[in-house]
mmCIF file of C-alpha atoms in Angstrom:
data_model
loop_
_atom_site.group_PDB
_atom_site.id
_atom_site.type_symbol
_atom_site.label_atom_id
_atom_site.label_comp_id
_atom_site.label_asym_id
_atom_site.label_seq_id
_atom_site.Cartn_x
_atom_site.Cartn_y
_atom_site.Cartn_z
ATOM 1 C CA MET A 11 -280.506 3.967 110.226
ATOM 2 C CA THR A 12 -284.252 3.357 110.959
ATOM 3 C CA LYS A 13 -284.963 6.629 112.187
ATOM 4 C CA ASP A 14 -283.494 8.631 109.498
ATOM 5 C CA THR A 15 -285.288 6.075 106.598
ATOM 6 C CA VAL A 16 -288.277 6.302 107.779
ATOM 7 C CA SER A 17 -288.367 10.498 108.207
ATOM 8 C CA PRO A 18 -289.840 11.787 104.400
ATOM 9 C CA LEU A 19 -292.375 9.189 104.314
ATOM 10 C CA SER A 20 -293.473 10.633 108.257
ATOM 11 C CA SER A 21 -292.240 14.082 107.146
ATOM 12 C CA SER A 22 -295.068 13.372 104.018
ATOM 13 C CA SER A 23 -298.023 12.282 105.636
ATOM 14 C CA SER A 24 -298.748 15.388 107.124
ATOM 15 C CA SER A 25 -298.905 17.199 104.127
ATOM 16 C CA LEU A 26 -300.658 14.427 102.297
ATOM 17 C CA SER A 27 -303.158 14.234 105.223
ATOM 18 C CA SER A 28 -304.099 18.288 104.498
ATOM 19 C CA SER A 29 -303.955 16.983 100.507
ATOM 20 C CA ALA A 30 -306.270 14.502 100.789
ATOM 21 C CA THR A 31 -309.461 16.166 100.501
ATOM 22 C CA SER A 32 -308.753 18.011 97.808
ATOM 23 C CA ALA A 33 -306.801 15.336 96.056
ATOM 24 C CA ASP A 34 -309.884 12.835 96.588
ATOM 25 C CA SER A 35 -312.694 14.816 96.290
ATOM 26 C CA GLY A 36 -313.581 14.394 92.530
ATOM 27 C CA ALA A 37 -313.206 10.690 93.426
ATOM 28 C CA ALA A 38 -316.871 9.616 92.028
ATOM 29 C CA THR A 39 -316.078 11.802 88.769
ATOM 30 C CA PRO A 40 -315.741 8.643 86.275
ATOM 31 C CA ALA A 41 -315.451 10.940 83.278
ATOM 32 C CA THR A 42 -312.178 12.494 84.957
ATOM 33 C CA HIS A 43 -309.105 10.729 83.256
ATOM 34 C CA GLU A 44 -306.555 13.228 85.212
ATOM 35 C CA GLY A 45 -304.993 9.924 87.112
ATOM 36 C CA GLY A 46 -303.333 8.781 84.420
ATOM 37 C CA GLY A 47 -303.579 12.111 82.407
ATOM 38 C CA ASN A 48 -303.865 13.060 79.081
ATOM 39 C CA GLY A 49 -301.685 15.833 78.879
ATOM 40 C CA LEU A 50 -299.218 12.707 79.358
ATOM 41 C CA LEU A 51 -300.637 11.547 76.109
ATOM 42 C CA TRP A 52 -299.589 15.249 74.173
ATOM 43 C CA VAL A 53 -296.324 14.634 75.809
ATOM 44 C CA LEU A 54 -295.618 11.340 74.100
ATOM 45 C CA VAL A 55 -296.821 12.541 70.768
ATOM 46 C CA ALA A 56 -294.387 15.601 71.033
ATOM 47 C CA VAL A 57 -291.343 13.512 71.555
ATOM 48 C CA ALA A 58 -292.629 10.966 68.627
ATOM 49 C CA VAL A 59 -292.778 14.274 66.521
ATOM 50 C CA LEU A 60 -289.812 14.870 67.656
ATOM 51 C CA PHE A 61 -288.119 11.569 67.004
ATOM 52 C CA ALA A 62 -289.428 12.169 63.758
ATOM 53 C CA PHE A 63 -286.905 14.606 62.863
ATOM 54 C CA VAL A 64 -284.229 13.676 64.544
ATOM 55 C CA ARG A 65 -284.194 10.523 63.322
ATOM 56 C CA PRO A 66 -286.280 9.260 60.519
ATOM 57 C CA ARG A 67 -287.878 5.759 60.268
ATOM 58 C CA ALA A 68 -289.349 3.921 57.835
ATOM 59 C CA PRO A 69 -293.466 3.356 59.049
ATOM 60 C CA MET A 70 -293.145 -0.073 59.679
ATOM 61 C CA ASP A 71 -290.195 0.385 61.544
ATOM 62 C CA TRP A 72 -292.200 2.937 63.913
ATOM 63 C CA LEU A 73 -294.696 0.075 64.220
ATOM 64 C CA LYS A 74 -291.536 -2.548 65.380
ATOM 65 C CA LEU A 75 -291.071 -0.412 68.118
ATOM 66 C CA VAL A 76 -294.328 -1.331 69.970
ATOM 67 C CA ASP A 77 -294.582 -3.891 72.017
ATOM 68 C CA TRP A 78 -298.041 -5.631 70.575
ATOM 69 C CA GLN A 79 -298.181 -8.060 72.677
ATOM 70 C CA THR A 80 -298.049 -5.859 75.864
ATOM 71 C CA VAL A 81 -301.035 -3.574 74.299
ATOM 72 C CA GLY A 82 -302.583 -6.243 72.666
ATOM 73 C CA ALA A 83 -303.096 -8.289 76.108
ATOM 74 C CA LEU A 84 -304.061 -4.314 77.849
ATOM 75 C CA ALA A 85 -306.782 -4.039 75.584
ATOM 76 C CA GLY A 86 -308.533 -7.425 75.891
ATOM 77 C CA LEU A 87 -308.067 -6.958 79.538
ATOM 78 C CA LEU A 88 -309.593 -3.172 79.942
ATOM 79 C CA ALA A 89 -312.559 -4.700 77.587
ATOM 80 C CA ILE A 90 -313.332 -7.556 79.912
ATOM 81 C CA THR A 91 -312.888 -5.251 83.126
ATOM 82 C CA GLN A 92 -315.910 -3.271 81.184
ATOM 83 C CA GLY A 93 -318.070 -6.163 81.135
ATOM 84 C CA VAL A 94 -317.426 -7.007 84.797
ATOM 85 C CA GLU A 95 -318.401 -3.121 85.868
ATOM 86 C CA LYS A 96 -321.213 -2.664 84.157
ATOM 87 C CA SER A 97 -322.311 -6.155 85.040
ATOM 88 C CA GLY A 98 -323.134 -4.277 88.673
ATOM 89 C CA MET A 99 -320.635 -7.348 90.589
ATOM 90 C CA LEU A 100 -318.348 -4.688 91.633
ATOM 91 C CA GLN A 101 -321.231 -2.745 93.794
ATOM 92 C CA SER A 102 -322.834 -5.488 95.158
ATOM 93 C CA ALA A 103 -318.958 -7.117 96.299
ATOM 94 C CA ALA A 104 -318.231 -3.509 97.472
ATOM 95 C CA GLN A 105 -321.678 -3.094 99.021
ATOM 96 C CA ARG A 106 -320.911 -6.876 101.166
ATOM 97 C CA LEU A 107 -317.429 -5.572 101.667
ATOM 98 C CA LEU A 108 -318.139 -2.246 103.252
ATOM 99 C CA ALA A 109 -320.242 -4.008 105.692
ATOM 100 C CA ARG A 110 -317.706 -6.267 106.812
ATOM 101 C CA THR A 111 -314.807 -3.421 107.221
ATOM 102 C CA THR A 112 -314.651 -1.976 110.459
ATOM 103 C CA ASP A 113 -312.471 1.233 110.116
ATOM 104 C CA LEU A 114 -310.537 3.210 106.775
ATOM 105 C CA ARG A 115 -306.921 1.430 108.199
ATOM 106 C CA GLN A 116 -308.294 -2.150 107.772
ATOM 107 C CA LEU A 117 -309.667 -1.502 104.324
ATOM 108 C CA ALA A 118 -306.583 0.116 103.198
ATOM 109 C CA LEU A 119 -304.456 -3.308 104.447
ATOM 110 C CA LEU A 120 -306.984 -5.370 102.986
ATOM 111 C CA LEU A 121 -306.768 -4.022 99.460
ATOM 112 C CA THR A 122 -302.776 -3.435 99.804
ATOM 113 C CA ALA A 123 -302.177 -7.356 101.031
ATOM 114 C CA THR A 124 -304.735 -8.641 98.051
ATOM 115 C CA ALA A 125 -303.069 -6.218 95.395
ATOM 116 C CA ALA A 126 -299.492 -7.413 96.641
ATOM 117 C CA VAL A 127 -300.489 -11.350 96.891
ATOM 118 C CA LEU A 128 -301.985 -11.152 93.444
ATOM 119 C CA SER A 129 -299.199 -9.891 91.807
ATOM 120 C CA ALA A 130 -297.452 -12.206 92.070
ATOM 121 C CA LEU A 131 -299.792 -14.737 91.112
ATOM 122 C CA VAL A 132 -301.347 -13.351 88.333
ATOM 123 C CA THR A 133 -299.346 -10.653 87.162
ATOM 124 C CA ASN A 134 -298.803 -6.604 88.463
ATOM 125 C CA ASP A 135 -301.262 -5.580 85.555
ATOM 126 C CA VAL A 136 -304.030 -8.400 85.811
ATOM 127 C CA SER A 137 -304.104 -7.744 90.063
ATOM 128 C CA LEU A 138 -304.822 -3.636 89.408
ATOM 129 C CA PHE A 139 -307.671 -4.619 86.452
ATOM 130 C CA LEU A 140 -309.075 -6.779 89.210
ATOM 131 C CA LEU A 141 -308.801 -4.490 92.397
ATOM 132 C CA VAL A 142 -308.625 -1.062 91.559
ATOM 133 C CA PRO A 143 -312.094 -0.521 89.469
ATOM 134 C CA LEU A 144 -313.245 -2.006 92.415
ATOM 135 C CA THR A 145 -311.781 0.514 94.675
ATOM 136 C CA ARG A 146 -313.396 3.379 92.664
ATOM 137 C CA VAL A 147 -316.911 1.573 93.340
ATOM 138 C CA LEU A 148 -316.115 1.787 96.785
ATOM 139 C CA ALA A 149 -315.131 5.345 96.204
ATOM 140 C CA THR A 150 -318.769 6.180 95.418
ATOM 141 C CA GLN A 151 -320.425 4.361 98.583
ATOM 142 C CA ALA A 152 -318.387 5.474 101.045
ATOM 143 C CA HIS A 153 -315.859 8.552 101.782
ATOM 144 C CA LEU A 154 -312.888 7.156 100.946
ATOM 145 C CA PRO A 155 -309.309 8.557 99.885
ATOM 146 C CA LEU A 156 -309.833 6.942 96.402
ATOM 147 C CA ALA A 157 -306.155 8.547 94.934
ATOM 148 C CA ARG A 158 -304.419 7.234 98.415
ATOM 149 C CA LEU A 159 -305.753 3.521 97.903
ATOM 150 C CA VAL A 160 -304.871 3.553 94.624
ATOM 151 C CA VAL A 161 -301.274 4.168 94.579
ATOM 152 C CA LEU A 162 -300.824 2.438 97.429
ATOM 153 C CA GLN A 163 -302.353 -0.758 95.253
ATOM 154 C CA ALA A 164 -299.676 0.525 92.558
ATOM 155 C CA LEU A 165 -296.730 0.344 95.217
ATOM 156 C CA ALA A 166 -298.149 -2.872 96.184
ATOM 157 C CA VAL A 167 -298.056 -4.395 92.584
ATOM 158 C CA ASN A 168 -294.504 -3.232 91.948
ATOM 159 C CA ALA A 169 -293.415 -5.222 95.236
ATOM 160 C CA GLY A 170 -295.203 -8.458 95.099
ATOM 161 C CA SER A 171 -294.710 -8.781 91.780
ATOM 162 C CA ALA A 172 -290.969 -9.082 92.170
ATOM 163 C CA LEU A 173 -291.187 -11.803 94.399
ATOM 164 C CA THR A 174 -291.893 -14.505 91.408
ATOM 165 C CA PRO A 175 -290.645 -14.786 87.936
ATOM 166 C CA ILE A 176 -293.720 -14.439 86.660
ATOM 167 C CA GLY A 177 -295.098 -11.418 88.118
ATOM 168 C CA ASN A 178 -293.838 -8.974 86.087
ATOM 169 C CA PRO A 179 -292.124 -8.831 82.258
ATOM 170 C CA GLN A 180 -288.700 -7.853 83.755
ATOM 171 C CA ASN A 181 -288.646 -10.637 86.203
ATOM 172 C CA LEU A 182 -289.766 -13.185 83.216
ATOM 173 C CA TYR A 183 -287.269 -12.016 81.152
ATOM 174 C CA LEU A 184 -284.204 -11.755 84.191
ATOM 175 C CA TRP A 185 -285.622 -15.606 84.883
ATOM 176 C CA HIS A 186 -284.073 -17.041 82.007
ATOM 177 C CA ARG A 187 -281.208 -15.016 81.884
ATOM 178 C CA THR A 188 -280.366 -16.426 85.263
ATOM 179 C CA GLY A 189 -281.029 -19.943 84.410
ATOM 180 C CA GLU A 190 -282.107 -20.508 88.234
ATOM 181 C CA SER A 191 -285.397 -22.649 89.026
ATOM 182 C CA PHE A 192 -288.615 -21.101 89.809
ATOM 183 C CA GLY A 193 -287.911 -21.443 94.092
ATOM 184 C CA GLY A 194 -284.269 -20.350 93.157
ATOM 185 C CA PHE A 195 -285.878 -17.417 92.053
ATOM 186 C CA MET A 196 -287.655 -16.583 94.441
ATOM 187 C CA LEU A 197 -284.695 -16.963 96.896
ATOM 188 C CA MET A 198 -282.793 -14.867 95.252
ATOM 189 C CA MET A 199 -285.682 -11.821 94.995
ATOM 190 C CA ALA A 200 -286.985 -12.604 99.075
ATOM 191 C CA PRO A 201 -284.852 -10.103 100.457
ATOM 192 C CA THR A 202 -285.831 -7.068 98.650
ATOM 193 C CA VAL A 203 -289.411 -7.885 98.383
ATOM 194 C CA LEU A 204 -288.988 -8.141 102.173
ATOM 195 C CA VAL A 205 -287.522 -4.966 102.581
ATOM 196 C CA MET A 206 -290.528 -3.133 99.946
ATOM 197 C CA LEU A 207 -293.430 -5.243 101.891
ATOM 198 C CA PHE A 208 -291.812 -3.437 105.104
ATOM 199 C CA TRP A 209 -292.116 -0.319 104.140
ATOM 200 C CA LEU A 210 -295.434 -0.780 101.964
ATOM 201 C CA PHE A 211 -296.924 -1.628 105.223
ATOM 202 C CA VAL A 212 -295.196 1.089 107.261
ATOM 203 C CA ALA A 213 -296.756 3.527 104.239
ATOM 204 C CA VAL A 214 -300.576 2.158 105.109
ATOM 205 C CA TRP A 215 -300.358 2.390 108.649
ATOM 206 C CA LEU A 216 -298.631 6.229 108.034
ATOM 207 C CA LEU A 217 -300.920 7.504 105.562
ATOM 208 C CA VAL A 218 -304.264 6.044 106.246
ATOM 209 C CA PRO A 219 -305.589 6.837 109.514
ATOM 210 C CA ARG A 220 -307.527 4.105 111.517
ATOM 211 C CA THR A 221 -311.257 6.045 111.393
ATOM 212 C CA ALA A 222 -314.473 4.683 111.292
ATOM 213 C CA ILE A 223 -315.717 4.350 107.378
ATOM 214 C CA ALA A 224 -318.362 7.119 106.834
ATOM 215 C CA LEU A 225 -320.851 5.809 103.810
ATOM 216 C CA LYS A 226 -322.206 8.026 101.485
ATOM 217 C CA PRO A 227 -326.206 8.325 100.967
ATOM 218 C CA ALA A 228 -327.470 5.107 99.624
ATOM 219 C CA ALA A 229 -327.820 5.822 96.061
ATOM 220 C CA GLU A 230 -330.253 3.366 94.011
ATOM 221 C CA ALA A 231 -328.232 -0.008 93.262
ATOM 222 C CA ALA A 232 -327.144 -0.890 89.720
ATOM 223 C CA PRO A 233 -328.907 -4.386 89.230
ATOM 224 C CA VAL A 234 -326.184 -7.276 88.610
ATOM 225 C CA GLN A 235 -326.330 -8.577 85.149
ATOM 226 C CA PRO A 236 -325.723 -12.263 85.596
ATOM 227 C CA ARG A 237 -325.413 -13.091 82.038
ATOM 228 C CA LEU A 238 -322.623 -9.838 81.409
ATOM 229 C CA LEU A 239 -321.056 -11.220 84.292
ATOM 230 C CA ALA A 240 -320.745 -14.867 83.209
ATOM 231 C CA LEU A 241 -319.691 -13.586 79.809
ATOM 232 C CA SER A 242 -317.479 -11.472 81.169
ATOM 233 C CA GLY A 243 -315.695 -14.111 83.274
ATOM 234 C CA VAL A 244 -315.583 -17.014 80.642
ATOM 235 C CA LEU A 245 -314.094 -14.139 78.706
ATOM 236 C CA PHE A 246 -311.143 -13.826 81.388
ATOM 237 C CA VAL A 247 -310.620 -17.049 81.770
ATOM 238 C CA GLY A 248 -310.260 -17.877 77.823
ATOM 239 C CA PHE A 249 -308.266 -14.432 77.099
ATOM 240 C CA VAL A 250 -305.482 -15.568 80.222
ATOM 241 C CA VAL A 251 -305.227 -18.769 78.633
ATOM 242 C CA ALA A 252 -305.048 -17.688 74.926
ATOM 243 C CA LEU A 253 -301.932 -15.294 76.282
ATOM 244 C CA ASP A 254 -300.071 -17.884 78.008
ATOM 245 C CA ARG A 255 -300.385 -20.138 74.876
ATOM 246 C CA HIS A 256 -299.317 -16.955 73.006
ATOM 247 C CA TRP A 257 -302.956 -16.653 70.734
ATOM 248 C CA LEU A 258 -303.663 -13.137 71.128
ATOM 249 C CA LEU A 259 -304.732 -12.677 68.143
ATOM 250 C CA ALA A 260 -307.650 -15.484 68.202
ATOM 251 C CA GLY A 261 -308.315 -14.155 72.338
ATOM 252 C CA LEU A 262 -308.873 -10.759 71.173
ATOM 253 C CA ALA A 263 -311.509 -11.365 68.282
ATOM 254 C CA VAL A 264 -313.118 -13.300 70.700
ATOM 255 C CA VAL A 265 -313.153 -10.718 73.718
ATOM 256 C CA PHE A 266 -314.272 -7.597 71.429
ATOM 257 C CA VAL A 267 -316.547 -9.922 68.583
ATOM 258 C CA SER A 268 -318.226 -11.376 71.892
ATOM 259 C CA TYR A 269 -318.915 -8.190 73.065
ATOM 260 C CA LEU A 270 -319.696 -6.335 70.170
ATOM 261 C CA LEU A 271 -322.669 -8.842 69.291
ATOM 262 C CA PHE A 272 -323.679 -9.225 73.235
ATOM 263 C CA GLN A 273 -322.604 -5.841 74.860
ATOM 264 C CA ARG A 274 -321.798 -3.149 72.455
ATOM 265 C CA ARG A 275 -322.067 -0.650 75.104
ATOM 266 C CA VAL A 276 -318.851 -2.439 77.087
ATOM 267 C CA LEU A 277 -316.867 -1.390 74.266
ATOM 268 C CA LEU A 278 -317.516 2.597 74.333
ATOM 269 C CA GLY A 279 -316.070 2.382 77.635
ATOM 270 C CA VAL A 280 -312.975 1.217 77.302
ATOM 271 C CA ASP A 281 -310.275 3.574 77.630
ATOM 272 C CA TRP A 282 -308.175 3.612 74.411
ATOM 273 C CA ALA A 283 -306.528 6.841 75.224
ATOM 274 C CA LEU A 284 -304.821 4.479 77.810
ATOM 275 C CA LEU A 285 -303.857 1.896 74.999
ATOM 276 C CA ALA A 286 -302.752 5.021 73.177
ATOM 277 C CA ILE A 287 -300.467 5.860 76.113
ATOM 278 C CA ILE A 288 -298.450 2.809 76.256
ATOM 279 C CA ALA A 289 -297.718 2.070 72.582
ATOM 280 C CA LEU A 290 -296.846 5.869 72.418
ATOM 281 C CA MET A 291 -294.218 5.136 75.778
ATOM 282 C CA PHE A 292 -293.072 2.345 73.742
ATOM 283 C CA VAL A 293 -291.882 4.651 70.335
ATOM 284 C CA ASP A 294 -290.065 7.326 72.879
ATOM 285 C CA LEU A 295 -288.746 4.996 75.425
ATOM 286 C CA ARG A 296 -287.370 2.551 72.910
ATOM 287 C CA GLN A 297 -286.190 5.402 70.951
ATOM 288 C CA LEU A 298 -284.427 7.345 74.096
ATOM 289 C CA ALA A 299 -282.739 3.978 74.659
ATOM 290 C CA GLU A 300 -280.928 3.479 71.337
ATOM 291 C CA LEU A 301 -279.430 6.848 71.040
ATOM 292 C CA PRO A 302 -275.562 6.238 70.660
ATOM 293 C CA ALA A 303 -275.146 9.194 73.722
ATOM 294 C CA VAL A 304 -277.382 6.702 75.820
ATOM 295 C CA ALA A 305 -275.584 3.868 74.964
ATOM 296 C CA SER A 306 -271.918 5.857 75.230
ATOM 297 C CA LEU A 307 -273.000 7.286 78.950
ATOM 298 C CA VAL A 308 -274.142 3.403 79.959
ATOM 299 C CA GLY A 309 -270.919 1.757 78.884
ATOM 300 C CA GLN A 310 -268.924 4.514 81.002
ATOM 301 C CA TRP A 311 -270.479 3.888 83.642
ATOM 302 C CA PRO A 312 -268.144 1.171 86.625
ATOM 303 C CA ILE A 313 -272.295 -0.545 86.932
ATOM 304 C CA ALA A 314 -271.115 -4.496 86.488
ATOM 305 C CA GLU A 315 -271.896 -5.411 89.513
ATOM 306 C CA GLY A 316 -272.846 -5.028 93.245
ATOM 307 C CA TRP A 317 -274.233 -1.592 94.914
ATOM 308 C CA ARG A 318 -273.878 0.042 91.361
ATOM 309 C CA ALA A 319 -275.433 -1.746 89.374
ATOM 310 C CA TYR A 320 -278.089 -1.947 91.871
ATOM 311 C CA LEU A 321 -278.746 1.888 91.662
ATOM 312 C CA ALA A 322 -277.895 2.134 87.893
ATOM 313 C CA ALA A 323 -281.001 0.106 87.289
ATOM 314 C CA ILE A 324 -283.114 2.111 89.609
ATOM 315 C CA VAL A 325 -281.564 6.060 87.914
ATOM 316 C CA THR A 326 -282.461 4.451 84.836
ATOM 317 C CA SER A 327 -285.995 3.096 85.394
ATOM 318 C CA GLN A 328 -286.973 6.567 86.236
ATOM 319 C CA PHE A 329 -286.543 7.442 82.481
ATOM 320 C CA ILE A 330 -287.251 4.750 80.721
ATOM 321 C CA SER A 331 -289.511 2.657 82.919
ATOM 322 C CA ASN A 332 -288.348 -0.735 84.776
ATOM 323 C CA VAL A 333 -289.162 -3.074 81.802
ATOM 324 C CA PRO A 334 -286.830 -1.110 79.109
ATOM 325 C CA ALA A 335 -284.121 -0.388 81.677
ATOM 326 C CA THR A 336 -283.791 -4.197 82.325
ATOM 327 C CA ILE A 337 -283.110 -4.811 78.124
ATOM 328 C CA LEU A 338 -281.112 -1.829 77.992
ATOM 329 C CA LEU A 339 -278.738 -2.499 81.446
ATOM 330 C CA ASP A 340 -278.574 -6.484 80.366
ATOM 331 C CA ARG A 341 -275.433 -5.632 78.496
ATOM 332 C CA TYR A 342 -273.273 -3.898 80.753
ATOM 333 C CA VAL A 343 -274.306 -5.684 84.374
ATOM 334 C CA HIS A 344 -272.662 -9.011 85.080
ATOM 335 C CA ASP A 345 -274.788 -9.132 88.148
ATOM 336 C CA LEU A 346 -278.289 -9.894 87.559
ATOM 337 C CA PRO A 347 -279.547 -10.169 91.233
ATOM 338 C CA ALA A 348 -278.668 -6.376 91.696
ATOM 339 C CA LEU A 349 -279.838 -6.090 88.325
ATOM 340 C CA ALA A 350 -283.187 -7.671 89.257
ATOM 341 C CA ALA A 351 -283.415 -5.993 91.957
ATOM 342 C CA GLY A 352 -282.763 -2.137 90.911
ATOM 343 C CA VAL A 353 -285.478 -2.513 88.601
ATOM 344 C CA SER A 354 -288.054 -3.679 91.094
ATOM 345 C CA VAL A 355 -287.415 -0.824 93.094
ATOM 346 C CA GLY A 356 -286.934 1.470 90.351
ATOM 347 C CA GLY A 357 -290.949 0.802 89.773
ATOM 348 C CA PHE A 358 -291.395 3.004 92.437
ATOM 349 C CA GLY A 359 -290.710 7.171 92.358
ATOM 350 C CA CYS A 360 -291.573 8.451 89.177
ATOM 351 C CA VAL A 361 -294.748 7.368 87.386
ATOM 352 C CA LEU A 362 -292.728 6.146 84.231
ATOM 353 C CA GLY A 363 -290.555 4.182 86.715
ATOM 354 C CA SER A 364 -293.350 1.289 85.449
ATOM 355 C CA LEU A 365 -296.445 0.581 83.809
ATOM 356 C CA ALA A 366 -298.411 -0.341 86.116
ATOM 357 C CA ASN A 367 -298.127 3.215 87.636
ATOM 358 C CA LEU A 368 -300.306 4.394 84.900
ATOM 359 C CA ILE A 369 -302.705 1.686 84.414
ATOM 360 C CA ALA A 370 -303.368 1.947 87.960
ATOM 361 C CA LEU A 371 -304.285 5.907 87.808
ATOM 362 C CA ARG A 372 -306.014 5.805 84.357
ATOM 363 C CA LEU A 373 -308.081 3.065 85.850
ATOM 364 C CA ALA A 374 -308.753 4.997 88.761
ATOM 365 C CA LYS A 375 -310.107 8.295 86.803
ATOM 366 C CA VAL A 376 -309.231 10.180 89.536
ATOM 367 C CA PRO A 377 -308.251 14.383 89.780
ATOM 368 C CA HIS A 378 -304.967 14.838 90.509
ATOM 369 C CA GLY A 379 -303.853 11.609 90.615
ATOM 370 C CA LEU A 380 -300.312 11.943 88.913
ATOM 371 C CA ARG A 381 -299.805 14.572 91.728
ATOM 372 C CA GLU A 382 -301.020 12.523 95.210
ATOM 373 C CA PHE A 383 -298.822 9.441 93.247
ATOM 374 C CA HIS A 384 -295.539 11.452 93.431
ATOM 375 C CA ARG A 385 -296.272 12.916 96.788
ATOM 376 C CA ILE A 386 -296.275 9.086 98.092
ATOM 377 C CA SER A 387 -294.119 7.317 95.802
ATOM 378 C CA ILE A 388 -290.921 9.720 95.562
ATOM 379 C CA PRO A 389 -290.368 9.571 99.535
ATOM 380 C CA PHE A 390 -291.399 5.365 99.060
ATOM 381 C CA LEU A 391 -288.263 5.304 96.986
ATOM 382 C CA ILE A 392 -286.493 7.071 98.659
ATOM 383 C CA VAL A 393 -286.661 4.857 101.793
ATOM 384 C CA CYS A 394 -287.345 1.459 99.838
ATOM 385 C CA ALA A 395 -283.651 2.352 97.861
ATOM 386 C CA ALA A 396 -281.812 3.149 100.818
ATOM 387 C CA SER A 397 -283.078 0.482 103.228
ATOM 388 C CA ALA A 398 -282.486 -1.982 99.925
ATOM 389 C CA VAL A 399 -278.596 -1.283 99.490
ATOM 390 C CA LEU A 400 -277.618 -1.427 102.987
ATOM 391 C CA LEU A 401 -279.200 -5.069 102.792
ATOM 392 C CA ARG A 402 -276.879 -5.667 99.880
ATOM 393 C CA LEU A 403 -273.499 -4.067 101.023
ATOM 394 C CA GLY A 404 -274.287 -5.892 104.649
#
C-alpha cells in the first residue's frame, strides 16, 4: 500500500523538476502578485455580484458575512511584517542562514520543520508571516526554488497546526465542542498529524534535490534599521496580546497610528488586495454554504460518523475552505474526531482548502504560484487522505 500511495508524489516530482526553473525564475520580482492571484479577486467579486442578484441582502447583512476578527488580525500582521522587512533584519538573517546551510534539501527541511513546529504554537497564519518573507529574501540572495519552498511551508503549517487546539481556527472551534482537555485534544489529533508530517518530509525529500546552494552575486545590502525593527517587534508582541484579549480595534489603531507617525512608507507596502480576497471569500463561501440546495444535499449524505464523515470534511473543504466546512458539517457529523481529521487534511489540495494557502502565496509574490501549488498540493492531498482513512479503518 505504501508503494501505491507514494506514486502520485513520485510521478509528479519529475514534472515538477522540469517546471521549477520556469515557476521560480520570477522569484525576485516583488511587484508580482500572481502567487495569490488578483485574478482570484475578480472571480470572487463576480460571484458576490451574482449572489447580490440571486439572493439580495441589506448592506449591513453583507458586512455581517465577513469575519472581521480574521480580516483585522491579518491587516495588523501584514503591516508589522512589512515593518520587519523594511528594517533590513530579514536580509541579515538570510545571509547568516545561507552561510550555515550546506545544501538545498537541508535548507528546505529546516524551513519546513520550523513552519510545522511554529504553527502548532503560534497558529498557521502567524508562522507564515514570520517565515515566508524570510524565504523570499533568501531567494534574492541565492538561486532557490522559491515557489516550491513556499508551497511546502504552506503544507507544513496546515499539518503542524492541526496538532494543537490553538493551531488554527477550526481546531479552536472543535476543541470547545469536544470538551477534551488541551492534552486530550492533542492525543486525538496526533495520529492524523503524524501521517501528514510523514508525507510532508517525503515530499521534501522527493521534490528538493540535495544540491549545493548557488549564491547570487552579492548586492549592496540594505542597512539594518534598529529603530524600525524594535518598533515592529514591540508592535508584534502587543498586537498578539491584543488579539488574545479580544482588543482588536485598539490593537489595530496602535499598529497603524504608530507606522503612520514614524514609518509611513511601511503602510504603502501592505497587500490590501489580500485583505479584499479574504473578506470576499467569507462573503461568497458563507452564502454558498447557506444555499438550501447545499444544506439539503449535505443533510442527505450518510456522514454522521466514521470514514464517511472524514471524507465529507475533505471534499467540502475543497469548495468552501476548511473553517466554513467545519461549521457547516458540525450539525450533521456526530463523530467530531473524524470531522477534525477531515478538515485538517482538507486544507491540502485546492488552494481554497485553507486560508493559509492563499496567505502563503500572496506573501511569496512569486509568478505562477497557484500552478506550482496545485502541482504539489493535489497529489499530497491524495496520499494523505488515503493514508489517514486507512488509519481510521484500522
